PDB file of C-alpha atoms (C1' of nucleotides) in Angstrom:
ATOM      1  CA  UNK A   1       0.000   0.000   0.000  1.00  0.00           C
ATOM      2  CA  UNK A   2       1.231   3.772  -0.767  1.00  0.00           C
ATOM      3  CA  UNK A   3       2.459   5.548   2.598  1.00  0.00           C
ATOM      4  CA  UNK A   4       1.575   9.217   3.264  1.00  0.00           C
ATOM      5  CA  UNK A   5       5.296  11.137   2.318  1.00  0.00           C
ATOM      6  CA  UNK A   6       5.673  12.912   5.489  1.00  0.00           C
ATOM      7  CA  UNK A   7       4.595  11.849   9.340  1.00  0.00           C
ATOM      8  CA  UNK A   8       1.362  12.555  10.459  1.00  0.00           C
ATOM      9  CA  UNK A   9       2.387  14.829  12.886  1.00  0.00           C
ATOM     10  CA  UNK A  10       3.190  17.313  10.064  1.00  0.00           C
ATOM     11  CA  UNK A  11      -0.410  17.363   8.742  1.00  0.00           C
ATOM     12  CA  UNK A  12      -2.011  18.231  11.720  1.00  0.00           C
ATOM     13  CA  UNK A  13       0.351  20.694  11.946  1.00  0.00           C
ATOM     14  CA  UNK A  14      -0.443  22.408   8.876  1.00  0.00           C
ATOM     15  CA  UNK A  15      -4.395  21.571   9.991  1.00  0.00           C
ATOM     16  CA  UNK A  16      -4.015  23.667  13.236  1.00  0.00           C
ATOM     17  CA  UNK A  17      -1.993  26.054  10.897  1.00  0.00           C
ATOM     18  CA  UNK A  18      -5.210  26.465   9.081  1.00  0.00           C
ATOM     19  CA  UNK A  19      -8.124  25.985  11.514  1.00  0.00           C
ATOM     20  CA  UNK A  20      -6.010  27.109  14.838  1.00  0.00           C
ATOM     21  CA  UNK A  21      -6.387  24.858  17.936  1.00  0.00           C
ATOM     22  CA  UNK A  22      -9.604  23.482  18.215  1.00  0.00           C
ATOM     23  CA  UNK A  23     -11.844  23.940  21.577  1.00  0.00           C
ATOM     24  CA  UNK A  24     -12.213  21.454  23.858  1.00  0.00           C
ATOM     25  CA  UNK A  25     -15.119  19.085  24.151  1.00  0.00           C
ATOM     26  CA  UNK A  26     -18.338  19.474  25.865  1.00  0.00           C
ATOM     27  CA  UNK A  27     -19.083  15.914  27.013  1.00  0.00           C
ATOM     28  CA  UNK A  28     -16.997  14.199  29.879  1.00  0.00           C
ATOM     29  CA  UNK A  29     -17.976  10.235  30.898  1.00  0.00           C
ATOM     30  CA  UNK A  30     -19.163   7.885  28.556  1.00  0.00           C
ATOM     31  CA  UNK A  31     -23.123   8.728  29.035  1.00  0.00           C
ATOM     32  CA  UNK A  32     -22.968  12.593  28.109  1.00  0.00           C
ATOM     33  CA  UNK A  33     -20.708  10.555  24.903  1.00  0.00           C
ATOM     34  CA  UNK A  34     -23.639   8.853  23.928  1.00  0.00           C
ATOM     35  CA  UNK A  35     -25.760  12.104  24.819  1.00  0.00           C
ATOM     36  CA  UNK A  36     -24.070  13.762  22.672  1.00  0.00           C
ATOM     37  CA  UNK A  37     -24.418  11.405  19.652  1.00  0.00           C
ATOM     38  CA  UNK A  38     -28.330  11.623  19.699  1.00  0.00           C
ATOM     39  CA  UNK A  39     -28.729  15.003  20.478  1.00  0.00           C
ATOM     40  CA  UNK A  40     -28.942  16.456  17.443  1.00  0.00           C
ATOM     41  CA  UNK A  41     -29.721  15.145  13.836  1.00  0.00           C
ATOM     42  CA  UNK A  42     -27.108  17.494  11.885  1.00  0.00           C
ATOM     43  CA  UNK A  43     -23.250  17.822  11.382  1.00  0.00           C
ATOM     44  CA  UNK A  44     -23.345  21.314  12.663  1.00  0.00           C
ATOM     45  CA  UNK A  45     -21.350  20.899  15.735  1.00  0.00           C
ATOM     46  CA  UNK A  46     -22.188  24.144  17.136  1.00  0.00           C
ATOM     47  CA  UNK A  47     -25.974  23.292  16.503  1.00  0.00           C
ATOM     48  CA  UNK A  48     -24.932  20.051  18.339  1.00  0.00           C
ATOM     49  CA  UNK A  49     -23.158  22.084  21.325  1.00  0.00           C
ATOM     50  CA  UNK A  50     -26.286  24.661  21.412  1.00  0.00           C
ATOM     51  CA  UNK A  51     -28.285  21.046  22.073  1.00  0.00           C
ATOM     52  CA  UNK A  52     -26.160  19.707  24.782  1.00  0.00           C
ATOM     53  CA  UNK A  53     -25.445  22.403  26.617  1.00  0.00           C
ATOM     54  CA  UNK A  54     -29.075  22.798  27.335  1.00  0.00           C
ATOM     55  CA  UNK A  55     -29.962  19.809  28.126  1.00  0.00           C
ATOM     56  CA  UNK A  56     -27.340  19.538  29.997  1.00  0.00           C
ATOM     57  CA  UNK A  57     -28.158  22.719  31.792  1.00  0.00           C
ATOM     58  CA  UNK A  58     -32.166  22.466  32.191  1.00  0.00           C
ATOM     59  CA  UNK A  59     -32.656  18.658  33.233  1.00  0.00           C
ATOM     60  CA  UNK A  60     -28.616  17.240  33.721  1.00  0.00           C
ATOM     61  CA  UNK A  61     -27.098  14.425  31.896  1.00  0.00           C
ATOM     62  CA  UNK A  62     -27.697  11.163  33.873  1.00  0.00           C
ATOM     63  CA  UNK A  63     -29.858   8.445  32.569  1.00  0.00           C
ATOM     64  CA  UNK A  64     -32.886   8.890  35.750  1.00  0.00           C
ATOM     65  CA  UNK A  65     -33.046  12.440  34.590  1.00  0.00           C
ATOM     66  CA  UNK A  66     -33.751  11.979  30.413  1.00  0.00           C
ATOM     67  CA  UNK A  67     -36.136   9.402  31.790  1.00  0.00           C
ATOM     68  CA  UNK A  68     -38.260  11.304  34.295  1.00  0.00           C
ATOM     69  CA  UNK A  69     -38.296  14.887  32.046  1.00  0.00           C
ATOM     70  CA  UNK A  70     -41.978  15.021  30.514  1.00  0.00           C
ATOM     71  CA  UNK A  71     -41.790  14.270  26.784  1.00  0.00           C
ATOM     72  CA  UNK A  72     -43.024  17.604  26.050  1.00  0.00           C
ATOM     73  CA  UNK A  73     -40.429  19.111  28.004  1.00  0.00           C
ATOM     74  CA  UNK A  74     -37.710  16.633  25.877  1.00  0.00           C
ATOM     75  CA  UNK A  75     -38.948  17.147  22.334  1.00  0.00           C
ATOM     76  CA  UNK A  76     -38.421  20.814  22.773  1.00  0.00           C
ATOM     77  CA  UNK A  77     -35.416  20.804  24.200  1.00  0.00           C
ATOM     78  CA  UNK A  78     -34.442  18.578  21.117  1.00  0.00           C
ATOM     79  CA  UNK A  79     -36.379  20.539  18.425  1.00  0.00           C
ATOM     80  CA  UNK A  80     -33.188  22.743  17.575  1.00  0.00           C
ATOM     81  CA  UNK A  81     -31.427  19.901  16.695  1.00  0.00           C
ATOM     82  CA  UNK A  82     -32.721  18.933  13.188  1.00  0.00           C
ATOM     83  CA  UNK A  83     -35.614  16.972  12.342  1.00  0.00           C
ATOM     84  CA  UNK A  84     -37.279  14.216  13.868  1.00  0.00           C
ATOM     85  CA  UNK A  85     -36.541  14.863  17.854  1.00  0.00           C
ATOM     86  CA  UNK A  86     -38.791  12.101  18.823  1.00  0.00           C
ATOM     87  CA  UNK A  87     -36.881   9.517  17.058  1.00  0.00           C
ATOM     88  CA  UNK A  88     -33.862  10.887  18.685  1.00  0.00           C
ATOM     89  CA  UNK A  89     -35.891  11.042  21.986  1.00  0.00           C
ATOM     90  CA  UNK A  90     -36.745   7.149  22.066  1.00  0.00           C
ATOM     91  CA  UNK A  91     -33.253   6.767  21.277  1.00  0.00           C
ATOM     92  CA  UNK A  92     -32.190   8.563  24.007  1.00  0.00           C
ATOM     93  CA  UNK A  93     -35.122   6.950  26.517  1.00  0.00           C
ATOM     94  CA  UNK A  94     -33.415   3.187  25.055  1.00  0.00           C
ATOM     95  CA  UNK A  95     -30.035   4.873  25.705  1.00  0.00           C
ATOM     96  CA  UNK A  96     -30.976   5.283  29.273  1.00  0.00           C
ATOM     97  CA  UNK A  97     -32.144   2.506  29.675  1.00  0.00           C
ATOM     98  CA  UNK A  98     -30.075   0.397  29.008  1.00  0.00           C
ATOM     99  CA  UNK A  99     -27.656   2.277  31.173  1.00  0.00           C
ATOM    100  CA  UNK A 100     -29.494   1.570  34.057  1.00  0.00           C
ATOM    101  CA  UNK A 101     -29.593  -1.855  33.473  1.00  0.00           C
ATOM    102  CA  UNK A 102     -26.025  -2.268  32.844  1.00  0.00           C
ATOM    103  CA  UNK A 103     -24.845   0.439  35.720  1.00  0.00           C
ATOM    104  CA  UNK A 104     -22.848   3.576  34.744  1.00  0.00           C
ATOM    105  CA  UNK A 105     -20.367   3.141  37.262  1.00  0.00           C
ATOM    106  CA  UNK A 106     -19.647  -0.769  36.157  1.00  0.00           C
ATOM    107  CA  UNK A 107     -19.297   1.480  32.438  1.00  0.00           C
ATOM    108  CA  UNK A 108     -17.318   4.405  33.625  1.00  0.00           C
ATOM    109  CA  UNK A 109     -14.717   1.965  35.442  1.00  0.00           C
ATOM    110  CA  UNK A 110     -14.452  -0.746  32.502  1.00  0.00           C
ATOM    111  CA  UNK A 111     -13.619   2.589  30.295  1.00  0.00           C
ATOM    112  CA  UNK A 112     -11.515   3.416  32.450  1.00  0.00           C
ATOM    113  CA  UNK A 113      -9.859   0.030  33.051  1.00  0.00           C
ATOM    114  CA  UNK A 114     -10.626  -2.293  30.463  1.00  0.00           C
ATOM    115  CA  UNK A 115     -10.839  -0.455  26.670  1.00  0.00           C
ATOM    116  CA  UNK A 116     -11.559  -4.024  25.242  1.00  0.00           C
ATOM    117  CA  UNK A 117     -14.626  -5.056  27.439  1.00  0.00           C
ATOM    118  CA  UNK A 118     -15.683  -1.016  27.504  1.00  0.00           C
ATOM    119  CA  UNK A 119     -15.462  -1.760  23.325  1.00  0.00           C
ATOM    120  CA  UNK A 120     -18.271  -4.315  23.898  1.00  0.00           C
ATOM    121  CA  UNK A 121     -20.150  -2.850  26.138  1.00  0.00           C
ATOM    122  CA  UNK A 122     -20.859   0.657  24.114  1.00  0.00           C
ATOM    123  CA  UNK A 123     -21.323  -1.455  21.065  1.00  0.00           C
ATOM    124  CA  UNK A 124     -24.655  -2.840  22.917  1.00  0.00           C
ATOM    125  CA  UNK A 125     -25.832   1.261  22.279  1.00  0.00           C
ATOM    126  CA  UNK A 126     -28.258   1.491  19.310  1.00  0.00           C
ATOM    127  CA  UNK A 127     -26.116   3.950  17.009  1.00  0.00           C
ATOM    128  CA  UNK A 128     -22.336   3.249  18.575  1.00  0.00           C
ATOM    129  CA  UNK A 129     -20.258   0.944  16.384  1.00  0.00           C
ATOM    130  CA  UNK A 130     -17.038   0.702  16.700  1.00  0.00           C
ATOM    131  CA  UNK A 131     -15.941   4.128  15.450  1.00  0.00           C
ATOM    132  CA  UNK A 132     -18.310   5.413  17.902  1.00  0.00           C
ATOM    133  CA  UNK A 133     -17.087   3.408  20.560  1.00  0.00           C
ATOM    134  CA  UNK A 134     -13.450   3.818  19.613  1.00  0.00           C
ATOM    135  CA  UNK A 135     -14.182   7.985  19.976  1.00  0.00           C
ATOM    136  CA  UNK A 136     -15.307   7.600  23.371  1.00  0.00           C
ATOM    137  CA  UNK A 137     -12.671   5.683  24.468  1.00  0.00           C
ATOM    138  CA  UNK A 138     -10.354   8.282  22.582  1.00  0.00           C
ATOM    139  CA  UNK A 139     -12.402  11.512  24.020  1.00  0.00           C
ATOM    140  CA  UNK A 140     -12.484   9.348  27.953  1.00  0.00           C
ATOM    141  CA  UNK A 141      -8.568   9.384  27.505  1.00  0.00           C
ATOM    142  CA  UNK A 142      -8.398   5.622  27.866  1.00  0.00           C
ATOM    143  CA  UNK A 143      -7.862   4.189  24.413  1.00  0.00           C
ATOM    144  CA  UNK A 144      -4.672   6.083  22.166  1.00  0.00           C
ATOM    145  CA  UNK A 145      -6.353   5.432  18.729  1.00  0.00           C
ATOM    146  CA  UNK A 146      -7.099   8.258  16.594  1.00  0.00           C
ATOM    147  CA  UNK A 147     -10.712   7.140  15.891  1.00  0.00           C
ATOM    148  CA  UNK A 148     -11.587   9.270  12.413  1.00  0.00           C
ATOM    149  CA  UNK A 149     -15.053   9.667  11.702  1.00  0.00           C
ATOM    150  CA  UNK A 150     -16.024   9.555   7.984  1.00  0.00           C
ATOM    151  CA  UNK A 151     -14.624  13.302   7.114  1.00  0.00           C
ATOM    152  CA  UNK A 152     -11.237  12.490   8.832  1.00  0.00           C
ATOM    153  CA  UNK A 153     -11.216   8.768   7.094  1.00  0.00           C
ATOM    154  CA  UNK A 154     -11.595  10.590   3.836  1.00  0.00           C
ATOM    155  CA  UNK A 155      -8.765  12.894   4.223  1.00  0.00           C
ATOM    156  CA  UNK A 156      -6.408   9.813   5.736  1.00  0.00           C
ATOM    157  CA  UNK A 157      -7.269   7.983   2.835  1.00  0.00           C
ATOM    158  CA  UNK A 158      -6.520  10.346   0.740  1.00  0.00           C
ATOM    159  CA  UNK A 159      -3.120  11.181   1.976  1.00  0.00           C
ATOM    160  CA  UNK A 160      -2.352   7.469   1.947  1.00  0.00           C
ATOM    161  CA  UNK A 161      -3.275   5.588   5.340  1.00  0.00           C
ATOM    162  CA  UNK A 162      -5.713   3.836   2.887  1.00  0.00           C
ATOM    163  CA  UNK A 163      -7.677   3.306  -0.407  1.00  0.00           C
ATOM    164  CA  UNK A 164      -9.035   7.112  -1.467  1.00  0.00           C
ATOM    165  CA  UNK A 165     -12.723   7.196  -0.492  1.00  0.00           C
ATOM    166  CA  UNK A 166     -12.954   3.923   1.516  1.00  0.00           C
ATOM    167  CA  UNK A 167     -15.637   3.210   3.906  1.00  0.00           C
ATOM    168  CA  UNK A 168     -16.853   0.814   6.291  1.00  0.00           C
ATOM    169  CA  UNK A 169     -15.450  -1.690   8.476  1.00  0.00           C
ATOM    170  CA  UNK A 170     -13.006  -2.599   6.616  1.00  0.00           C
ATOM    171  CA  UNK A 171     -11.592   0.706   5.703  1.00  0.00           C
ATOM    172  CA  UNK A 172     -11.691   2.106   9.355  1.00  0.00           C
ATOM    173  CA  UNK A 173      -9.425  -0.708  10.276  1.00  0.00           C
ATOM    174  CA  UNK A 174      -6.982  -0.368   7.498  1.00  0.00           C
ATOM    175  CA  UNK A 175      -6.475   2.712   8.176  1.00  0.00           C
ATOM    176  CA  UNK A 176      -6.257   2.406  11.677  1.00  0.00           C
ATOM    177  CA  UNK A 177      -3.665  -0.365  11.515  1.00  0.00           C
ATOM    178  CA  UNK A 178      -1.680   2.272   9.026  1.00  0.00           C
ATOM    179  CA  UNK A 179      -1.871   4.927  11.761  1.00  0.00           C
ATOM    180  CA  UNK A 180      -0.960   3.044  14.643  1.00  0.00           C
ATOM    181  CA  UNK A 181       2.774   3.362  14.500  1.00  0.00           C
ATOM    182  CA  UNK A 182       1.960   7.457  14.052  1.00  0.00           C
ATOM    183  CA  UNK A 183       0.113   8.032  16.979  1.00  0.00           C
ATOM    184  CA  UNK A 184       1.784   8.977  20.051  1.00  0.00           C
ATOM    185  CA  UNK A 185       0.040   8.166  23.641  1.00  0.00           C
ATOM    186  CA  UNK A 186      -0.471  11.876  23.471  1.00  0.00           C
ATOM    187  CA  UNK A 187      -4.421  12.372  24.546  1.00  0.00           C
ATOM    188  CA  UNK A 188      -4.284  15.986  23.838  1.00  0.00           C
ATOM    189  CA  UNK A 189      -2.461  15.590  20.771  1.00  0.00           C
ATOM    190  CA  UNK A 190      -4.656  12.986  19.581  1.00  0.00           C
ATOM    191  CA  UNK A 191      -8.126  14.657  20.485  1.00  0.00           C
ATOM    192  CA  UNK A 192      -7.261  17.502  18.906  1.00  0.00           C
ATOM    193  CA  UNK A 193      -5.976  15.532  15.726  1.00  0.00           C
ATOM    194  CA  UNK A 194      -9.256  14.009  15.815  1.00  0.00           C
ATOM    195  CA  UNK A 195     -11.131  17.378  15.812  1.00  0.00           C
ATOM    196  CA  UNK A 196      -8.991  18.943  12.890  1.00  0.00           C
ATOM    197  CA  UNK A 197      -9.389  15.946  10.710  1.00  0.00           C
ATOM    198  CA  UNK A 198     -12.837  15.956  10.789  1.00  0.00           C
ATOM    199  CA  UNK A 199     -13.200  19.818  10.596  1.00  0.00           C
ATOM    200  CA  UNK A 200     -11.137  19.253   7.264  1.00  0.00           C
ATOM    201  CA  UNK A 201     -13.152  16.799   6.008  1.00  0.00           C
ATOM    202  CA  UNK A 202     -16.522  18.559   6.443  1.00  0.00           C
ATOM    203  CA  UNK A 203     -14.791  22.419   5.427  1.00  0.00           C
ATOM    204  CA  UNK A 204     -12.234  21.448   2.361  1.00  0.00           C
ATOM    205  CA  UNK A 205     -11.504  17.582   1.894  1.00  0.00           C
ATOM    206  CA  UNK A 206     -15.074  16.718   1.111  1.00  0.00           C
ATOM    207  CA  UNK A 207     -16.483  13.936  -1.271  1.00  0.00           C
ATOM    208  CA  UNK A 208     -15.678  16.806  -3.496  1.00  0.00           C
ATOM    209  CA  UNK A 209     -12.629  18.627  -2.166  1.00  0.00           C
ATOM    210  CA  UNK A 210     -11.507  22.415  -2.577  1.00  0.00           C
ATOM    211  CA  UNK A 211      -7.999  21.874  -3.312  1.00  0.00           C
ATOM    212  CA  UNK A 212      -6.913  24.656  -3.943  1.00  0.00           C
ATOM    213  CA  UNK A 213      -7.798  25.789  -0.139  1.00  0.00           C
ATOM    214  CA  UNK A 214      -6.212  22.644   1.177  1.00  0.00           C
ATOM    215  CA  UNK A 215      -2.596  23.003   3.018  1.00  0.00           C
ATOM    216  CA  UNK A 216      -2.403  19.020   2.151  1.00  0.00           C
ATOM    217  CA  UNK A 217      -2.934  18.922  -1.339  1.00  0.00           C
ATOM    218  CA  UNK A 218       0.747  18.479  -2.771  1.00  0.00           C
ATOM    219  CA  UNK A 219       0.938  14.926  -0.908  1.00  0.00           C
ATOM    220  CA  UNK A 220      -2.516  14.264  -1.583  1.00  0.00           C
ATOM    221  CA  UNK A 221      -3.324  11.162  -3.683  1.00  0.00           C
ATOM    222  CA  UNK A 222      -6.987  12.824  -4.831  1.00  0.00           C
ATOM    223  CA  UNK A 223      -4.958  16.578  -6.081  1.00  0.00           C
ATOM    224  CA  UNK A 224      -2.076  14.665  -7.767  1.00  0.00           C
ATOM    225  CA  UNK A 225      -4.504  12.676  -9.506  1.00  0.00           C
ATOM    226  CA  UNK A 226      -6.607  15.637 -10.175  1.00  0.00           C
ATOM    227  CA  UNK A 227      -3.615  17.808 -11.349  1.00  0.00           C
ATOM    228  CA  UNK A 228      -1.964  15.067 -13.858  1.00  0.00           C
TER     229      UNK A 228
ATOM    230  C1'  DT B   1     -20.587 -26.798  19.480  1.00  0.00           C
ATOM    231  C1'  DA B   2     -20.804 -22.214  20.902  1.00  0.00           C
ATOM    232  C1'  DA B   3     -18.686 -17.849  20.733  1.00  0.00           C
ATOM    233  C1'  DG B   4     -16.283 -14.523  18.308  1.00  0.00           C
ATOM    234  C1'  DC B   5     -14.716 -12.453  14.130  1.00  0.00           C
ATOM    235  C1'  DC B   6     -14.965 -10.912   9.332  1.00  0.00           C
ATOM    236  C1'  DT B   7     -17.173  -9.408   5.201  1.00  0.00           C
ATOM    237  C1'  DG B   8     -20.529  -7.537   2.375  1.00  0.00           C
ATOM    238  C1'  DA B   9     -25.310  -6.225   1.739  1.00  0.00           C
ATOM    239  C1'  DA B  10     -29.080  -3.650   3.599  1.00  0.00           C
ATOM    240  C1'  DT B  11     -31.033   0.159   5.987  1.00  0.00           C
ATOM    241  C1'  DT B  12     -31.434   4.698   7.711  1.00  0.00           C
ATOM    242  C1'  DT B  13     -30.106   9.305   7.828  1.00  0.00           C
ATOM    243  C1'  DT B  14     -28.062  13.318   5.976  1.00  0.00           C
ATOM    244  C1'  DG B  15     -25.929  16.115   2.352  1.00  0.00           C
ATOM    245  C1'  DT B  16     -25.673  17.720  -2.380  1.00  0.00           C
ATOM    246  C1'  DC B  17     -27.260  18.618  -6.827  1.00  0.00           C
ATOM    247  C1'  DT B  18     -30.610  19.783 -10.324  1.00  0.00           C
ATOM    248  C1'  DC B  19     -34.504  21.832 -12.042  1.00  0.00           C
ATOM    249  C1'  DA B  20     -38.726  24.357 -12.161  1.00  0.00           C
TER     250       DA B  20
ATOM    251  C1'  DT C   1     -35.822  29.211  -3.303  1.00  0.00           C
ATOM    252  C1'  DG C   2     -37.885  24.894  -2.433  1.00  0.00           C
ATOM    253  C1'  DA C   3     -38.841  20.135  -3.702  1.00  0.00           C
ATOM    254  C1'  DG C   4     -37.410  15.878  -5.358  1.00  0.00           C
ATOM    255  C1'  DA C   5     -33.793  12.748  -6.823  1.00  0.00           C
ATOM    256  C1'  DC C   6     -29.617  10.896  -6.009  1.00  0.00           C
ATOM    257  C1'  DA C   7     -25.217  10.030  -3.472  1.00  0.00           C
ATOM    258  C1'  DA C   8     -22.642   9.297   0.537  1.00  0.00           C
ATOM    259  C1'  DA C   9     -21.944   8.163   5.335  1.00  0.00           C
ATOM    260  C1'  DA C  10     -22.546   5.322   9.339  1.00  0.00           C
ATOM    261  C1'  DT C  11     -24.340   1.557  11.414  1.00  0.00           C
ATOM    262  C1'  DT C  12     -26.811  -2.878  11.630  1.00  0.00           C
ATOM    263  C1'  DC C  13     -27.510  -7.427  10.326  1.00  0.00           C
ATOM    264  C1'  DA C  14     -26.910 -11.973   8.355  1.00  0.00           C
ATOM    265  C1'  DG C  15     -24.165 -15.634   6.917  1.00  0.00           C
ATOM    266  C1'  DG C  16     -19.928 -18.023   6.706  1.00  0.00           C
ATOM    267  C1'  DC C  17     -15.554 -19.120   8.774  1.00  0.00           C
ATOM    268  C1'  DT C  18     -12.327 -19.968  12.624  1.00  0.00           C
ATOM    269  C1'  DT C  19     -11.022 -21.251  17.096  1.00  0.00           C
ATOM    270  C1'  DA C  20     -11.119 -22.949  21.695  1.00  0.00           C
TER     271       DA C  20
END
DNA sequence: TAAGCCTGAATTTTGTCTCA
DNA sequence: TGAGACAAAATTCAGGCTTA
């Protein structure tokens, strides 16, 4: 397989060149994690933050309290986060749930303790795969994996950590294997590589990139294609 | 033989493009 | 500018394979 031409490292330097240091992240635990996923049905994450922060604020963010707020009271805390907020309500409810059943303190210490049996145990979550769980381990500071979401697995695949425009499974995992010997055991470093990844993805490196805005593009794959 | 893993197809949701 | 069509992303699910 083709390797990127310089270390990662470099990259994200030339990402926080261009973006600046991202901020820090609302959630803390593994429960405001999965909070956060349902909260809101678009990839604005200021939208998302607007969302959280008021839940957060009006009712709190442990499982008794999304399950004893009035639905009423849910769906419009919800509304400004896209369409649909009683799909994302039940999801939330089943989120809860579930929770319960399994104990957020047995959760919080197996992600702190165990990544592997944490892995399995978020995986159980309607709408947490393993990127998802993988991101909460990475955001939890317990698991030293870079995690990409679909915007920063586009622009690693295009720089060479995999095919160009791979998805899935199997892509996530190449590309994760390619990155492994990249990453240092760094949390800050890695959060924030996270962040400006996917912030690339979504502004510049999108299904259809703006290359010419892109501090990347002379070892990208996609723009040396492109520019042949 | 059961549990776990892998792969690819299916499903759902969201984003983008086109056209009136 | 809004609606509909289409594409892409992310996860789920089913089936087959491996291993203990």
């Amino acid at each position: 397989m083709r390797r990127p031409a310089l270390p990662l490292r470099v990259y994200i330097d030339r990402l926080r060149g261009l973006y600046g240091r991202p901020k820090r992240p609302i959630p803390s635990g593994p429960f405001e994690w999965i909070i956060w996923e349902h909260v809101a049905a678009v990839p604005d994450d200021e939208q998302r933050a607007l969302v959280f922060r008021t839940l957060r604020q009006k009712i709190g963010t442990t499982p008794q309290a999304i399950l004893r707020t009035p639905k009423p009271k849910m769906i419009e805390l919800l509304a400004p986060g896209g369409p649909n907020p009683g799909a994302r309500l039940a999801r939330l409810h089943e989120a809860a749930e579930l929770m319960i059943e399994i104990g957020l303190a047995r959760v919080r210490t197996l992600v702190r303790e165990s990544p592997v049996e944490a892995t399995k145990l978020l995986k159980r979550f309607k709408g947490i795969g393993e990127p998802g769980a993988d991101r909460i381990l990475l955001f939890c500071r317990t698991q030293a994996a870079l995690a990409p979401d679909a915007n920063g697995l586009r622009v690693l695949g295009r720089l060479g950590y995999g095919k160009p425009n791979a998805n899935g499974p199997a892509a996530y995992r190449q590309i994760g294997d390619a990155l492994a010997p990249d990453l240092p055991r760094d949390y800050n470093w890695l959060i924030q590589a996270h962040q400006l990844l996917r912030r690339h993805g979504q502004d510049i490196c999108r299904a259809t990139p703006r290359c010419e805005a892109c501090p990347l593009a002379p070892d990208c794959a996609w723009f040396r294609r492109g520019s042949r």
